């Protein structure tokens, strides 16, 4: 079964702070995704990538940067965190030409 | 752009009750439709999918039929159990299957 890990699992920062969320998958999947989950909105796509060095803009990209350094690692960067970015963040991965996305356990971010 | 609408935000049932969660979509072309389930403290996981009109997806007693005419993919289960308590998401993929668009999610609570 596909394994997707995220770190940290919980993070508290202040407004204006700098935050990096990490995601690693160990199944050589091509595609990786970052979502945020908020009550009433479901899961919304922030950024995604189909390989090392590639980045695609999702549906809610404002205030977020992302970088895919290797096939395994995908990072989400919040350079000036705001309270509106308080959320539960999920990473997911998918093999090319397959439908199923495999999700990590999530990172809960609180911006005070 | 593409969108998915789940009518019910929360559903509370007793064990052995019949479940219906309504899902309607709006998309160009012919999307693939999915149901994902999320248990407490975990990321979402794929329940099943359907790719063609009138195709039925099913898993663990849950089922849904792709209806292109009514643009719907309603989730049903004949007899729910307490262990089915979770958040259920309807989703669709774009033409290239590069990304998913999720509905708002439905919280199912099953009372023993």
XYZ file of C-alpha atoms in Angstrom:
224
model
C 0.000 0.000 0.000
C 1.189 3.510 -0.815
C 2.836 5.346 2.057
C 2.614 9.118 2.409
C 4.041 10.799 5.480
C 3.757 14.408 6.583
C 5.654 16.499 9.086
C 5.104 18.137 11.390
C 1.716 16.763 12.435
C 0.894 19.929 14.328
C 2.299 23.427 14.013
C 1.508 26.711 15.716
C 2.934 29.970 14.388
C 2.206 33.678 14.582
C 0.938 36.064 11.932
C 3.791 36.904 9.589
C 5.700 33.769 10.470
C 7.497 31.482 8.049
C 6.287 27.871 7.843
C 7.337 24.847 5.813
C 5.215 21.713 5.661
C 6.869 18.541 4.425
C 5.519 15.536 2.560
C 7.289 12.348 1.526
C 6.013 9.400 -0.453
C 7.950 6.180 -0.874
C 6.158 4.582 -3.805
C 7.787 6.453 -6.696
C 4.513 8.099 -7.606
C 4.799 10.799 -10.252
C 2.095 13.118 -8.985
C 1.992 14.850 -5.609
C -0.624 17.264 -4.288
C -1.200 19.742 -1.477
C -4.751 20.341 -0.221
C -6.284 22.317 2.597
C -9.395 21.065 4.380
C -11.882 23.451 5.932
C -15.377 22.867 7.242
C -17.936 23.783 4.605
C -15.348 23.781 1.831
C -14.152 20.201 1.743
C -10.686 19.706 0.282
C -9.279 22.407 -1.952
C -6.197 21.987 -4.127
C -3.350 24.413 -3.460
C -0.532 23.171 -5.699
C 0.525 19.953 -7.384
C 3.480 18.498 -9.219
C 4.144 15.720 -11.692
C 7.813 15.294 -11.014
C 10.932 16.743 -9.466
C 11.301 20.414 -10.342
C 7.750 20.674 -11.698
C 5.023 22.797 -10.108
C 1.418 23.347 -11.145
C -0.968 25.885 -9.666
C -4.098 24.577 -8.019
C -7.389 26.232 -7.205
C -6.424 28.212 -4.064
C -2.720 29.100 -4.517
C -2.629 32.622 -3.066
C -0.232 32.926 -0.132
C 1.417 29.557 -0.783
C 4.540 28.418 -2.552
C 5.553 24.831 -3.175
C 8.655 23.001 -4.267
C 9.237 19.419 -5.418
C 12.877 18.686 -4.730
C 12.901 14.967 -5.538
C 10.493 12.300 -6.711
C 9.730 11.603 -3.046
C 9.588 15.066 -1.436
C 7.104 17.897 -1.843
C 7.117 20.989 0.386
C 4.518 23.664 1.037
C 5.822 27.089 2.058
C 3.951 29.868 3.807
C 6.309 32.839 3.878
C 4.010 35.326 5.619
C 1.444 33.230 7.436
C -1.975 34.730 8.107
C -4.834 33.554 10.374
C -6.855 32.693 7.249
C -4.318 29.926 6.585
C -5.244 28.121 9.783
C -6.356 24.776 8.434
C -5.735 21.049 8.132
C -3.302 20.370 5.291
C -3.134 17.098 3.385
C -0.553 15.805 0.984
C -1.410 13.115 -1.551
C 0.335 11.174 -4.287
C -0.733 9.256 -7.362
C 0.873 7.011 -9.909
C 0.705 8.209 -13.498
C -2.212 6.687 -15.458
C -3.960 5.548 -12.281
C -6.914 7.212 -10.645
C -6.445 6.742 -6.947
C -4.797 9.429 -4.829
C -3.165 8.275 -1.582
C -3.364 10.757 1.262
C -1.076 11.396 4.189
C -2.330 11.790 7.779
C -2.465 15.597 7.630
C -0.780 18.567 9.331
C -2.843 20.844 11.532
C -1.577 24.428 11.227
C -2.700 27.206 13.542
C -1.734 30.819 12.801
C -2.274 33.092 15.788
C -14.876 25.652 -13.708
C -15.717 22.202 -12.427
C -17.766 21.872 -9.252
C -19.280 19.227 -6.991
C -22.241 19.809 -4.681
C -23.179 17.565 -1.779
C -26.596 18.440 -0.455
C -26.231 17.097 3.072
C -23.651 18.595 5.388
C -24.489 16.211 8.223
C -26.480 12.986 8.407
C -27.419 11.176 11.616
C -28.817 7.632 11.385
C -29.420 4.620 13.547
C -27.751 1.277 12.796
C -29.454 -0.651 9.974
C -30.951 2.523 8.495
C -30.751 3.210 4.762
C -28.243 5.872 3.713
C -28.397 8.291 0.805
C -25.937 11.138 0.304
C -26.682 13.277 -2.718
C -23.924 14.398 -5.094
C -24.359 16.521 -8.207
C -21.590 17.768 -10.427
C -20.892 20.343 -13.084
C -18.058 19.714 -15.497
C -17.109 20.032 -19.117
C -16.540 16.822 -20.948
C -16.815 13.420 -19.333
C -15.276 13.377 -15.853
C -14.500 10.350 -13.729
C -16.473 10.414 -10.459
C -15.277 9.255 -7.054
C -16.396 8.705 -3.488
C -13.729 9.095 -0.813
C -14.178 8.331 2.900
C -12.268 9.938 5.761
C -12.149 8.370 9.214
C -11.253 10.462 12.272
C -7.574 11.348 12.433
C -6.815 9.997 8.961
C -6.547 11.256 5.417
C -9.265 10.480 2.872
C -9.166 7.118 1.143
C -10.805 6.007 -2.071
C -14.080 4.140 -1.662
C -14.733 3.580 -5.377
C -15.006 5.347 -8.725
C -17.003 5.264 -11.982
C -15.955 6.509 -15.392
C -18.908 5.962 -17.741
C -22.585 6.792 -17.845
C -24.684 4.140 -16.020
C -21.560 2.522 -14.502
C -22.028 1.445 -10.887
C -19.197 1.735 -8.442
C -19.323 -0.205 -5.197
C -17.304 -1.171 -2.137
C -17.988 -2.317 1.439
C -21.768 -2.272 0.803
C -21.744 1.288 -0.530
C -22.702 1.960 -4.124
C -23.330 4.805 -6.556
C -24.353 4.967 -10.219
C -22.951 7.489 -12.690
C -25.902 9.370 -14.206
C -24.838 11.757 -16.938
C -28.422 12.834 -17.623
C -28.979 14.200 -14.129
C -25.237 14.864 -13.498
C -25.443 12.893 -10.279
C -23.507 10.216 -8.376
C -25.507 9.599 -5.199
C -24.025 7.374 -2.490
C -26.275 4.676 -1.011
C -26.010 1.894 1.517
C -28.841 -0.377 2.527
C -27.909 -0.889 6.174
C -25.366 1.342 7.919
C -23.237 0.315 10.890
C -21.621 2.379 13.621
C -18.244 1.749 11.956
C -19.458 3.668 8.877
C -19.335 6.914 10.865
C -16.967 9.127 8.864
C -16.833 12.049 6.451
C -17.765 11.193 2.861
C -16.554 13.204 -0.120
C -17.804 13.140 -3.673
C -15.178 14.212 -6.221
C -14.506 14.430 -9.922
C -11.336 14.425 -11.977
C -10.551 16.727 -14.833
C -10.091 15.455 -18.391
C -6.430 14.643 -17.895
C -7.086 13.137 -14.483
C -4.454 15.508 -13.171
C -6.469 16.875 -10.275
C -9.574 16.267 -8.230
C -12.391 18.665 -7.369
C -14.088 17.713 -4.105
C -17.531 18.424 -2.726
C -18.005 20.009 0.684
C -18.160 16.675 2.480
C -20.927 14.969 4.473
C -20.447 13.965 8.097
C -22.193 10.652 8.759
C -22.920 9.725 12.358
C -24.391 6.296 13.016
C -25.908 5.783 16.457
C -25.791 2.217 17.827
